[in-house]
Amino acid sequence: MSENEPEPRSKAENVNILKRRQPSVEEFKIEEVTAKVTVKKASEEEVKKFINSYEESIRGIEKQTAIMQKYNDEFNFCMWHTIPENVKTLKSKRQEFITMMDQLAEAQTSLLEDSNCIIKDSKTMIDTLPKKTVQEQEFYKRISLCVPNNILNVTKSSKPEIPENFQQILKRFDEMEEWSFGFLVSRVARRVLFLDNATKLLTKPGLVAVKFESWTPELGVGIAQNSDFKFRFTQLNYEEKFHHHKWKTISAAYSSKSPEELKRRLEGQKSVLEEEEREEKKIEDYVTKILDQFRKIKHQLVIVKQQLEEQQKVQSELDHIEKSVKSVQDLIREQFNTVQKECPVCLLDFTNGINSERCPLVWQCGHTTCNNCSQTLVDITKPFKPQCPVCRKKHTLKKFTPNFGLMPKPT
């Protein structure tokens, strides 16, 4: 203890220092009646100064009470910790904590490996998206120009599937957050006794005397004649009663503490406590490593979620292309099912046989005419390219393709 610090006081001395010197509410009411006749009123400034001093004194009692309470709690913990049976209990809890850390570390390692693989696979898929999109668009154009008899030869468009482990990895991340929360709570709940902290308790903290301003009848008159002062003084009076009662209770426990007994126990358990400190240091390093790993996993989580969003965009775009392709296919099938069985030029029915005069031939635009009419149109327009008699689009191919879908079944 330094020279400037006051000497520790006994319980009785502290009680006298902090003893309330203001009247109670009941006493104040009695004095208020008599003061109107015989006592001079204190000035407003004097009343304000008194009430402010009263409030400051109450805060002083509260502060001294908090100092004693903290010392009592730490002293009790040290006394409890230096009992051999309790030390064994703490060691058992420490082992449970280490087991939890091992499980958490193992799960973290597995999770990091999975997330790294997913990020790599997803990046590869995203890099191939432009090529895949071009292929799908070309397929869409091709199917748009497809004629009915070629529909069955068109292969179904392929699209990348979002890996199931994407959803699994996100679920495991949520589980990992719960694990980590429990891990951190367990870490905070574990209290450890260090010799340096225990040694400080061998000297009780000094308490600063709390000074109350003297009460005078003049102050009672000044407070009674101002409703604001009266209300504030009544509140402070109740607060002072509460804090003073709390101070007396904690002060009794504070005065009963025996630093000599604690010193004797610390000396007897010194080797055990030093060993515990070394073990706790190892655990602290392990905890730091796990928390660093967890921060890395949180970063990986952000990356995986971003990759998943990119995958979903890819999926959405390809789904849209496939939907468009399916729409064209349905339209072509509908046309195939409702197409006429006769040539739109000569109005004669199509016949079976590739070389027959009324064999159905497909123009480049997709319309169909009979062999005879198609050749006639070609001959008429030479040396220019023939035009479809239905839509007037030019036919740039050298030959016509037979439309087997419109050929009647042979009898």
PDB file of N, CA and C in Angstrom, residues 48-118:
ATOM      1  N   LYS A  48     -29.597  24.224  -3.940  1.00  0.00           N
ATOM      2  CA  LYS A  48     -29.035  23.509  -5.087  1.00  0.00           C
ATOM      3  C   LYS A  48     -27.696  22.879  -4.742  1.00  0.00           C
ATOM      4  N   LYS A  49     -26.846  23.638  -4.040  1.00  0.00           N
ATOM      5  CA  LYS A  49     -25.533  23.123  -3.664  1.00  0.00           C
ATOM      6  C   LYS A  49     -25.667  21.911  -2.753  1.00  0.00           C
ATOM      7  N   PHE A  50     -26.617  21.973  -1.829  1.00  0.00           N
ATOM      8  CA  PHE A  50     -26.814  20.859  -0.910  1.00  0.00           C
ATOM      9  C   PHE A  50     -27.306  19.615  -1.657  1.00  0.00           C
ATOM     10  N   ILE A  51     -28.297  19.795  -2.525  1.00  0.00           N
ATOM     11  CA  ILE A  51     -28.859  18.638  -3.243  1.00  0.00           C
ATOM     12  C   ILE A  51     -27.808  18.011  -4.155  1.00  0.00           C
ATOM     13  N   ASN A  52     -27.008  18.839  -4.827  1.00  0.00           N
ATOM     14  CA  ASN A  52     -25.932  18.302  -5.681  1.00  0.00           C
ATOM     15  C   ASN A  52     -24.908  17.542  -4.844  1.00  0.00           C
ATOM     16  N   SER A  53     -24.576  18.078  -3.662  1.00  0.00           N
ATOM     17  CA  SER A  53     -23.631  17.400  -2.780  1.00  0.00           C
ATOM     18  C   SER A  53     -24.222  16.083  -2.265  1.00  0.00           C
ATOM     19  N   TYR A  54     -25.511  16.101  -1.981  1.00  0.00           N
ATOM     20  CA  TYR A  54     -26.194  14.901  -1.511  1.00  0.00           C
ATOM     21  C   TYR A  54     -26.148  13.806  -2.580  1.00  0.00           C
ATOM     22  N   GLU A  55     -26.425  14.214  -3.823  1.00  0.00           N
ATOM     23  CA  GLU A  55     -26.403  13.264  -4.935  1.00  0.00           C
ATOM     24  C   GLU A  55     -24.993  12.701  -5.144  1.00  0.00           C
ATOM     25  N   GLU A  56     -23.985  13.553  -5.048  1.00  0.00           N
ATOM     26  CA  GLU A  56     -22.602  13.108  -5.214  1.00  0.00           C
ATOM     27  C   GLU A  56     -22.205  12.131  -4.102  1.00  0.00           C
ATOM     28  N   SER A  57     -22.666  12.361  -2.885  1.00  0.00           N
ATOM     29  CA  SER A  57     -22.353  11.463  -1.775  1.00  0.00           C
ATOM     30  C   SER A  57     -22.978  10.090  -1.989  1.00  0.00           C
ATOM     31  N   ILE A  58     -24.191  10.066  -2.534  1.00  0.00           N
ATOM     32  CA  ILE A  58     -24.847   8.782  -2.810  1.00  0.00           C
ATOM     33  C   ILE A  58     -24.066   8.011  -3.869  1.00  0.00           C
ATOM     34  N   ARG A  59     -23.591   8.706  -4.892  1.00  0.00           N
ATOM     35  CA  ARG A  59     -22.758   8.045  -5.904  1.00  0.00           C
ATOM     36  C   ARG A  59     -21.467   7.518  -5.298  1.00  0.00           C
ATOM     37  N   GLY A  60     -20.950   8.242  -4.316  1.00  0.00           N
ATOM     38  CA  GLY A  60     -19.744   7.768  -3.624  1.00  0.00           C
ATOM     39  C   GLY A  60     -19.999   6.473  -2.887  1.00  0.00           C
ATOM     40  N   ILE A  61     -21.161   6.372  -2.191  1.00  0.00           N
ATOM     41  CA  ILE A  61     -21.507   5.121  -1.513  1.00  0.00           C
ATOM     42  C   ILE A  61     -21.618   3.981  -2.533  1.00  0.00           C
ATOM     43  N   GLU A  62     -22.270   4.260  -3.671  1.00  0.00           N
ATOM     44  CA  GLU A  62     -22.441   3.245  -4.712  1.00  0.00           C
ATOM     45  C   GLU A  62     -21.094   2.769  -5.251  1.00  0.00           C
ATOM     46  N   LYS A  63     -20.169   3.703  -5.447  1.00  0.00           N
ATOM     47  CA  LYS A  63     -18.847   3.350  -5.972  1.00  0.00           C
ATOM     48  C   LYS A  63     -18.080   2.490  -4.973  1.00  0.00           C
ATOM     49  N   GLN A  64     -18.097   2.864  -3.688  1.00  0.00           N
ATOM     50  CA  GLN A  64     -17.401   2.090  -2.664  1.00  0.00           C
ATOM     51  C   GLN A  64     -18.008   0.685  -2.534  1.00  0.00           C
ATOM     52  N   THR A  65     -19.336   0.608  -2.686  1.00  0.00           N
ATOM     53  CA  THR A  65     -20.007  -0.689  -2.622  1.00  0.00           C
ATOM     54  C   THR A  65     -19.550  -1.590  -3.770  1.00  0.00           C
ATOM     55  N   ALA A  66     -19.416  -1.015  -4.979  1.00  0.00           N
ATOM     56  CA  ALA A  66     -18.970  -1.798  -6.131  1.00  0.00           C
ATOM     57  C   ALA A  66     -17.548  -2.315  -5.930  1.00  0.00           C
ATOM     58  N   ILE A  67     -16.687  -1.495  -5.326  1.00  0.00           N
ATOM     59  CA  ILE A  67     -15.303  -1.926  -5.056  1.00  0.00           C
ATOM     60  C   ILE A  67     -15.297  -3.119  -4.105  1.00  0.00           C
ATOM     61  N   MET A  68     -16.091  -3.018  -3.041  1.00  0.00           N
ATOM     62  CA  MET A  68     -16.146  -4.116  -2.065  1.00  0.00           C
ATOM     63  C   MET A  68     -16.749  -5.370  -2.682  1.00  0.00           C
ATOM     64  N   GLN A  69     -17.787  -5.193  -3.522  1.00  0.00           N
ATOM     65  CA  GLN A  69     -18.445  -6.346  -4.139  1.00  0.00           C
ATOM     66  C   GLN A  69     -17.478  -7.095  -5.051  1.00  0.00           C
ATOM     67  N   LYS A  70     -16.729  -6.355  -5.868  1.00  0.00           N
ATOM     68  CA  LYS A  70     -15.765  -6.987  -6.769  1.00  0.00           C
ATOM     69  C   LYS A  70     -14.695  -7.740  -5.977  1.00  0.00           C
ATOM     70  N   TYR A  71     -14.192  -7.116  -4.913  1.00  0.00           N
ATOM     71  CA  TYR A  71     -13.176  -7.782  -4.101  1.00  0.00           C
ATOM     72  C   TYR A  71     -13.738  -9.056  -3.476  1.00  0.00           C
ATOM     73  N   ASN A  72     -14.959  -8.964  -2.953  1.00  0.00           N
ATOM     74  CA  ASN A  72     -15.584 -10.142  -2.334  1.00  0.00           C
ATOM     75  C   ASN A  72     -15.712 -11.290  -3.333  1.00  0.00           C
ATOM     76  N   ASP A  73     -16.177 -10.981  -4.551  1.00  0.00           N
ATOM     77  CA  ASP A  73     -16.372 -12.029  -5.553  1.00  0.00           C
ATOM     78  C   ASP A  73     -15.039 -12.686  -5.932  1.00  0.00           C
ATOM     79  N   GLU A  74     -14.027 -11.872  -6.176  1.00  0.00           N
ATOM     80  CA  GLU A  74     -12.730 -12.432  -6.559  1.00  0.00           C
ATOM     81  C   GLU A  74     -12.096 -13.203  -5.406  1.00  0.00           C
ATOM     82  N   PHE A  75     -12.257 -12.714  -4.199  1.00  0.00           N
ATOM     83  CA  PHE A  75     -11.698 -13.400  -3.032  1.00  0.00           C
ATOM     84  C   PHE A  75     -12.380 -14.755  -2.850  1.00  0.00           C
ATOM     85  N   ASN A  76     -13.703 -14.773  -2.971  1.00  0.00           N
ATOM     86  CA  ASN A  76     -14.437 -16.035  -2.820  1.00  0.00           C
ATOM     87  C   ASN A  76     -14.026 -17.042  -3.889  1.00  0.00           C
ATOM     88  N   PHE A  77     -13.817 -16.559  -5.123  1.00  0.00           N
ATOM     89  CA  PHE A  77     -13.397 -17.457  -6.193  1.00  0.00           C
ATOM     90  C   PHE A  77     -12.020 -18.047  -5.897  1.00  0.00           C
ATOM     91  N   CYS A  78     -11.099 -17.228  -5.408  1.00  0.00           N
ATOM     92  CA  CYS A  78      -9.762 -17.730  -5.087  1.00  0.00           C
ATOM     93  C   CYS A  78      -9.822 -18.763  -3.962  1.00  0.00           C
ATOM     94  N   MET A  79     -10.630 -18.492  -2.963  1.00  0.00           N
ATOM     95  CA  MET A  79     -10.752 -19.442  -1.861  1.00  0.00           C
ATOM     96  C   MET A  79     -11.362 -20.758  -2.354  1.00  0.00           C
ATOM     97  N   TRP A  80     -12.348 -20.652  -3.246  1.00  0.00           N
ATOM     98  CA  TRP A  80     -12.975 -21.860  -3.788  1.00  0.00           C
ATOM     99  C   TRP A  80     -11.997 -22.630  -4.664  1.00  0.00           C
ATOM    100  N   HIS A  81     -11.204 -21.921  -5.440  1.00  0.00           N
ATOM    101  CA  HIS A  81     -10.306 -22.552  -6.400  1.00  0.00           C
ATOM    102  C   HIS A  81      -9.135 -23.273  -5.717  1.00  0.00           C
ATOM    103  N   THR A  82      -8.790 -22.838  -4.527  1.00  0.00           N
ATOM    104  CA  THR A  82      -7.644 -23.439  -3.844  1.00  0.00           C
ATOM    105  C   THR A  82      -8.017 -24.673  -3.029  1.00  0.00           C
ATOM    106  N   ILE A  83      -9.235 -25.140  -3.143  1.00  0.00           N
ATOM    107  CA  ILE A  83      -9.630 -26.403  -2.510  1.00  0.00           C
ATOM    108  C   ILE A  83      -9.324 -27.535  -3.496  1.00  0.00           C
ATOM    109  N   PRO A  84      -8.568 -28.568  -3.108  1.00  0.00           N
ATOM    110  CA  PRO A  84      -8.151 -29.635  -4.044  1.00  0.00           C
ATOM    111  C   PRO A  84      -9.311 -30.265  -4.812  1.00  0.00           C
ATOM    112  N   GLU A  85     -10.448 -30.507  -4.134  1.00  0.00           N
ATOM    113  CA  GLU A  85     -11.577 -31.132  -4.822  1.00  0.00           C
ATOM    114  C   GLU A  85     -12.100 -30.256  -5.958  1.00  0.00           C
ATOM    115  N   ASN A  86     -12.128 -28.945  -5.718  1.00  0.00           N
ATOM    116  CA  ASN A  86     -12.613 -28.026  -6.750  1.00  0.00           C
ATOM    117  C   ASN A  86     -11.638 -27.920  -7.915  1.00  0.00           C
ATOM    118  N   VAL A  87     -10.343 -28.024  -7.619  1.00  0.00           N
ATOM    119  CA  VAL A  87      -9.339 -28.003  -8.681  1.00  0.00           C
ATOM    120  C   VAL A  87      -9.549 -29.191  -9.627  1.00  0.00           C
ATOM    121  N   LYS A  88      -9.875 -30.345  -9.063  1.00  0.00           N
ATOM    122  CA  LYS A  88     -10.137 -31.519  -9.894  1.00  0.00           C
ATOM    123  C   LYS A  88     -11.357 -31.278 -10.795  1.00  0.00           C
ATOM    124  N   THR A  89     -12.369 -30.623 -10.237  1.00  0.00           N
ATOM    125  CA  THR A  89     -13.573 -30.316 -11.034  1.00  0.00           C
ATOM    126  C   THR A  89     -13.227 -29.421 -12.214  1.00  0.00           C
ATOM    127  N   LEU A  90     -12.393 -28.407 -11.961  1.00  0.00           N
ATOM    128  CA  LEU A  90     -11.993 -27.489 -13.038  1.00  0.00           C
ATOM    129  C   LEU A  90     -11.171 -28.211 -14.101  1.00  0.00           C
ATOM    130  N   LYS A  91     -10.322 -29.123 -13.684  1.00  0.00           N
ATOM    131  CA  LYS A  91      -9.531 -29.888 -14.652  1.00  0.00           C
ATOM    132  C   LYS A  91     -10.445 -30.737 -15.529  1.00  0.00           C
ATOM    133  N   SER A  92     -11.484 -31.296 -14.928  1.00  0.00           N
ATOM    134  CA  SER A  92     -12.428 -32.094 -15.702  1.00  0.00           C
ATOM    135  C   SER A  92     -13.156 -31.228 -16.735  1.00  0.00           C
ATOM    136  N   LYS A  93     -13.557 -30.024 -16.330  1.00  0.00           N
ATOM    137  CA  LYS A  93     -14.205 -29.109 -17.266  1.00  0.00           C
ATOM    138  C   LYS A  93     -13.249 -28.695 -18.382  1.00  0.00           C
ATOM    139  N   ARG A  94     -11.980 -28.529 -18.029  1.00  0.00           N
ATOM    140  CA  ARG A  94     -10.995 -28.159 -19.037  1.00  0.00           C
ATOM    141  C   ARG A  94     -10.864 -29.255 -20.081  1.00  0.00           C
ATOM    142  N   GLN A  95     -10.878 -30.508 -19.644  1.00  0.00           N
ATOM    143  CA  GLN A  95     -10.765 -31.615 -20.586  1.00  0.00           C
ATOM    144  C   GLN A  95     -11.980 -31.671 -21.522  1.00  0.00           C
ATOM    145  N   GLU A  96     -13.165 -31.394 -20.989  1.00  0.00           N
ATOM    146  CA  GLU A  96     -14.359 -31.329 -21.836  1.00  0.00           C
ATOM    147  C   GLU A  96     -14.229 -30.214 -22.864  1.00  0.00           C
ATOM    148  N   PHE A  97     -13.658 -29.117 -22.439  1.00  0.00           N
ATOM    149  CA  PHE A  97     -13.468 -27.979 -23.342  1.00  0.00           C
ATOM    150  C   PHE A  97     -12.479 -28.329 -24.451  1.00  0.00           C
ATOM    151  N   ILE A  98     -11.406 -29.020 -24.103  1.00  0.00           N
ATOM    152  CA  ILE A  98     -10.408 -29.435 -25.097  1.00  0.00           C
ATOM    153  C   ILE A  98     -11.035 -30.389 -26.106  1.00  0.00           C
ATOM    154  N   THR A  99     -11.865 -31.319 -25.613  1.00  0.00           N
ATOM    155  CA  THR A  99     -12.544 -32.248 -26.532  1.00  0.00           C
ATOM    156  C   THR A  99     -13.428 -31.492 -27.519  1.00  0.00           C
ATOM    157  N   MET A 100     -14.143 -30.489 -27.045  1.00  0.00           N
ATOM    158  CA  MET A 100     -14.975 -29.673 -27.932  1.00  0.00           C
ATOM    159  C   MET A 100     -14.115 -28.955 -28.960  1.00  0.00           C
ATOM    160  N   MET A 101     -12.981 -28.438 -28.542  1.00  0.00           N
ATOM    161  CA  MET A 101     -12.093 -27.750 -29.487  1.00  0.00           C
ATOM    162  C   MET A 101     -11.572 -28.703 -30.549  1.00  0.00           C
ATOM    163  N   ASP A 102     -11.213 -29.930 -30.141  1.00  0.00           N
ATOM    164  CA  ASP A 102     -10.726 -30.920 -31.118  1.00  0.00           C
ATOM    165  C   ASP A 102     -11.791 -31.238 -32.162  1.00  0.00           C
ATOM    166  N   GLN A 103     -13.028 -31.420 -31.706  1.00  0.00           N
ATOM    167  CA  GLN A 103     -14.113 -31.702 -32.641  1.00  0.00           C
ATOM    168  C   GLN A 103     -14.349 -30.527 -33.585  1.00  0.00           C
ATOM    169  N   LEU A 104     -14.275 -29.326 -33.028  1.00  0.00           N
ATOM    170  CA  LEU A 104     -14.475 -28.140 -33.853  1.00  0.00           C
ATOM    171  C   LEU A 104     -13.369 -27.998 -34.886  1.00  0.00           C
ATOM    172  N   ALA A 105     -12.132 -28.242 -34.477  1.00  0.00           N
ATOM    173  CA  ALA A 105     -11.005 -28.137 -35.405  1.00  0.00           C
ATOM    174  C   ALA A 105     -11.110 -29.165 -36.527  1.00  0.00           C
ATOM    175  N   GLU A 106     -11.520 -30.385 -36.180  1.00  0.00           N
ATOM    176  CA  GLU A 106     -11.682 -31.428 -37.196  1.00  0.00           C
ATOM    177  C   GLU A 106     -12.772 -31.060 -38.199  1.00  0.00           C
ATOM    178  N   ALA A 107     -13.887 -30.529 -37.695  1.00  0.00           N
ATOM    179  CA  ALA A 107     -14.970 -30.113 -38.594  1.00  0.00           C
ATOM    180  C   ALA A 107     -14.534 -28.953 -39.475  1.00  0.00           C
ATOM    181  N   GLN A 108     -13.752 -28.043 -38.927  1.00  0.00           N
ATOM    182  CA  GLN A 108     -13.262 -26.908 -39.711  1.00  0.00           C
ATOM    183  C   GLN A 108     -12.386 -27.369 -40.862  1.00  0.00           C
ATOM    184  N   THR A 109     -11.492 -28.300 -40.581  1.00  0.00           N
ATOM    185  CA  THR A 109     -10.590 -28.799 -41.631  1.00  0.00           C
ATOM    186  C   THR A 109     -11.381 -29.435 -42.772  1.00  0.00           C
ATOM    187  N   SER A 110     -12.335 -30.273 -42.431  1.00  0.00           N
ATOM    188  CA  SER A 110     -13.158 -30.919 -43.455  1.00  0.00           C
ATOM    189  C   SER A 110     -13.958 -29.890 -44.244  1.00  0.00           C
ATOM    190  N   LEU A 111     -14.469 -28.905 -43.548  1.00  0.00           N
ATOM    191  CA  LEU A 111     -15.279 -27.882 -44.198  1.00  0.00           C
ATOM    192  C   LEU A 111     -14.449 -27.046 -45.160  1.00  0.00           C
ATOM    193  N   LEU A 112     -13.248 -26.707 -44.780  1.00  0.00           N
ATOM    194  CA  LEU A 112     -12.377 -25.936 -45.661  1.00  0.00           C
ATOM    195  C   LEU A 112     -12.050 -26.708 -46.932  1.00  0.00           C
ATOM    196  N   GLU A 113     -11.772 -27.997 -46.788  1.00  0.00           N
ATOM    197  CA  GLU A 113     -11.475 -28.821 -47.966  1.00  0.00           C
ATOM    198  C   GLU A 113     -12.673 -28.869 -48.917  1.00  0.00           C
ATOM    199  N   ASP A 114     -13.865 -29.081 -48.352  1.00  0.00           N
ATOM    200  CA  ASP A 114     -15.063 -29.131 -49.189  1.00  0.00           C
ATOM    201  C   ASP A 114     -15.309 -27.806 -49.896  1.00  0.00           C
ATOM    202  N   SER A 115     -15.174 -26.718 -49.162  1.00  0.00           N
ATOM    203  CA  SER A 115     -15.445 -25.414 -49.765  1.00  0.00           C
ATOM    204  C   SER A 115     -14.427 -25.070 -50.836  1.00  0.00           C
ATOM    205  N   ASN A 116     -13.172 -25.460 -50.639  1.00  0.00           N
ATOM    206  CA  ASN A 116     -12.160 -25.216 -51.666  1.00  0.00           C
ATOM    207  C   ASN A 116     -12.489 -25.968 -52.956  1.00  0.00           C
ATOM    208  N   CYS A 117     -12.917 -27.223 -52.825  1.00  0.00           N
ATOM    209  CA  CYS A 117     -13.286 -28.010 -54.006  1.00  0.00           C
ATOM    210  C   CYS A 117     -14.489 -27.392 -54.719  1.00  0.00           C
ATOM    211  N   ILE A 118     -15.462 -26.970 -53.948  1.00  0.00           N
ATOM    212  CA  ILE A 118     -16.657 -26.383 -54.539  1.00  0.00           C
ATOM    213  C   ILE A 118     -16.318 -25.085 -55.269  1.00  0.00           C
TER     214      ILE A 118
END
